């Protein structure tokens, strides 16, 4: 998953190589990227928008507005979305329009308003590629900062043999992997502390109160932060999963008190604190140091009195010096009101809400469906995604907030 979390805005212009862009879309998604496609009207003659919307699971933008319902396709919003715009295939016509800024279709308008890097994979006949006009346009685009994925040699649609074929989808994917690996990491040197998993609260030496948290969301976040160059420590309760990135430091604990003690040592030097653990709110008031034996009466009841555990998130938030602090809220009812209340009462910058009512969200699943609420009452709802993809959404969102 070498492109995990990357957002790629794929522009498809009208050449026969457009059919290869369907395979390219699949390969990008397989590598963990999220892909949104925009097509020039000419590209539709070669391949249907339905192919791309099915593969990318996003609507495809072709025109400035949708004729069926009159809704506007906003090229500025589209241009802001991607980590990169990749135009593949880029025909001689599209390259020419890009070089002088003829904004007569959605794809070029988006290119003109984009702030992210732009790469093109040209595809055309040998003579067109070698023509001084095309080479001049390519020079102009390079001078304007556009990255060019060189066309490859081979048999062309015209029957000619030579340079002009769009780079093979696999080669474009490798090019993107190299590109992203050389980009400066956005959280280089930042220290991130994450709590993850459940806590177990001892009743006696063999029994405990716990919960179903798997720690997967916390570890996915740890991996996502580490991939952005952050120095990450996860303090986690008893779990069977672990982060994939070996640079992530893990500290295993059992109870809420131990989790708090360990976090407190790391917190002062932390830049970003994420509380993803499902901490037990109560712990047995007097755990027995011997195994509790049942009595002779089959009708007996056993009462275990519980006392409150410290709220790790609230405690650390009250000790904040510079930290950006994010909590989670797993709710079953009044989801947004409850999450907003926790955000306020625990003094957070942001809270991630998952509702137990959403299929595929919450404990044990590999997927999650979240909403992000911030202290300025902004709210963004996300679709059901893998926990890995959700982690990248959260990290991107935090980076945007830190840079705002
Ligand atoms: N949290 C914590 N320490 C606790 C309880 C919760 O650090 N003792 C953190 C969780 O990691 C999460 C947030 O607080 O980031 C909200 O946890 P949640 O269990 O949803 O809410 P609670 O505050 O425990 O409230 P309630 O159980 O009443 O909904």
PDB file of C-alpha atoms and ligand atoms in Angstrom, residues 195 275-281 309-314 326-331 342 346 351, ligand 1:
ATOM      1  CA  UNK A 195      -3.641   5.972  23.547  1.00  0.00           C
ATOM      2  CA  UNK A 275      -6.913   9.663  22.918  1.00  0.00           C
ATOM      3  CA  UNK A 276      -8.178   6.663  20.954  1.00  0.00           C
ATOM      4  CA  UNK A 277      -8.254   4.223  23.882  1.00  0.00           C
ATOM      5  CA  UNK A 278     -11.489   2.826  25.263  1.00  0.00           C
ATOM      6  CA  UNK A 279     -10.560   3.496  28.869  1.00  0.00           C
ATOM      7  CA  UNK A 280     -12.670   1.769  31.519  1.00  0.00           C
ATOM      8  CA  UNK A 281     -14.530   4.507  33.343  1.00  0.00           C
ATOM      9  CA  UNK A 309     -11.056   5.870  37.056  1.00  0.00           C
ATOM     10  CA  UNK A 310      -9.244   9.086  36.177  1.00  0.00           C
ATOM     11  CA  UNK A 311     -10.206  10.587  32.823  1.00  0.00           C
ATOM     12  CA  UNK A 312      -6.855  10.406  31.024  1.00  0.00           C
ATOM     13  CA  UNK A 313      -7.851  12.792  28.256  1.00  0.00           C
ATOM     14  CA  UNK A 314      -9.301  15.414  30.588  1.00  0.00           C
ATOM     15  CA  UNK A 326      -7.943  15.148  19.904  1.00  0.00           C
ATOM     16  CA  UNK A 327     -10.461  12.811  21.541  1.00  0.00           C
ATOM     17  CA  UNK A 328     -12.788  10.108  20.283  1.00  0.00           C
ATOM     18  CA  UNK A 329     -16.443   9.690  21.117  1.00  0.00           C
ATOM     19  CA  UNK A 330     -18.194   6.377  20.582  1.00  0.00           C
ATOM     20  CA  UNK A 331     -21.888   7.038  20.985  1.00  0.00           C
ATOM     21  CA  UNK A 342     -17.158  15.955  25.388  1.00  0.00           C
ATOM     22  CA  UNK A 346     -12.508  17.887  28.009  1.00  0.00           C
ATOM     23  CA  UNK A 351     -13.240  15.167  18.481  1.00  0.00           C
TER      24      UNK A 351
HETATM   25  N1  LIG B   1     -11.186   8.852  27.876  1.00  0.00           N
HETATM   26  C1  LIG B   1     -10.054   8.866  28.675  1.00  0.00           C
HETATM   27  N2  LIG B   1     -10.128   8.403  29.951  1.00  0.00           N
HETATM   28  C2  LIG B   1     -11.276   7.930  30.445  1.00  0.00           C
HETATM   29  C3  LIG B   1     -12.449   7.900  29.642  1.00  0.00           C
HETATM   30  C4  LIG B   1     -12.358   8.363  28.362  1.00  0.00           C
HETATM   31  O1  LIG B   1      -8.993   9.290  28.206  1.00  0.00           O
HETATM   32  N3  LIG B   1     -11.318   7.481  31.692  1.00  0.00           N
HETATM   33  C5  LIG B   1     -11.113   9.408  26.522  1.00  0.00           C
HETATM   34  C6  LIG B   1     -11.282   8.389  25.407  1.00  0.00           C
HETATM   35  O2  LIG B   1     -10.031   7.889  25.002  1.00  0.00           O
HETATM   36  C7  LIG B   1     -11.942   9.215  24.315  1.00  0.00           C
HETATM   37  C8  LIG B   1     -12.770  10.240  25.076  1.00  0.00           C
HETATM   38  O3  LIG B   1     -12.195  10.307  26.371  1.00  0.00           O
HETATM   39  O4  LIG B   1     -10.997   9.940  23.563  1.00  0.00           O
HETATM   40  C9  LIG B   1     -14.233   9.909  25.182  1.00  0.00           C
HETATM   41  O5  LIG B   1     -14.400   8.615  25.683  1.00  0.00           O
HETATM   42  P1  LIG B   1     -15.831   7.941  25.798  1.00  0.00           P
HETATM   43  O6  LIG B   1     -15.672   6.590  26.391  1.00  0.00           O
HETATM   44  O7  LIG B   1     -16.578   8.106  24.509  1.00  0.00           O
HETATM   45  O8  LIG B   1     -16.562   8.888  26.783  1.00  0.00           O
HETATM   46  P2  LIG B   1     -16.492   9.078  28.311  1.00  0.00           P
HETATM   47  O9  LIG B   1     -15.796  10.355  28.579  1.00  0.00           O
HETATM   48  O10 LIG B   1     -15.967   7.863  29.003  1.00  0.00           O
HETATM   49  O11 LIG B   1     -18.040   9.308  28.643  1.00  0.00           O
HETATM   50  P3  LIG B   1     -19.264   8.245  28.605  1.00  0.00           P
HETATM   51  O12 LIG B   1     -18.656   6.875  28.812  1.00  0.00           O
HETATM   52  O13 LIG B   1     -20.099   8.694  29.736  1.00  0.00           O
HETATM   53  O14 LIG B   1     -19.913   8.409  27.257  1.00  0.00           O
END
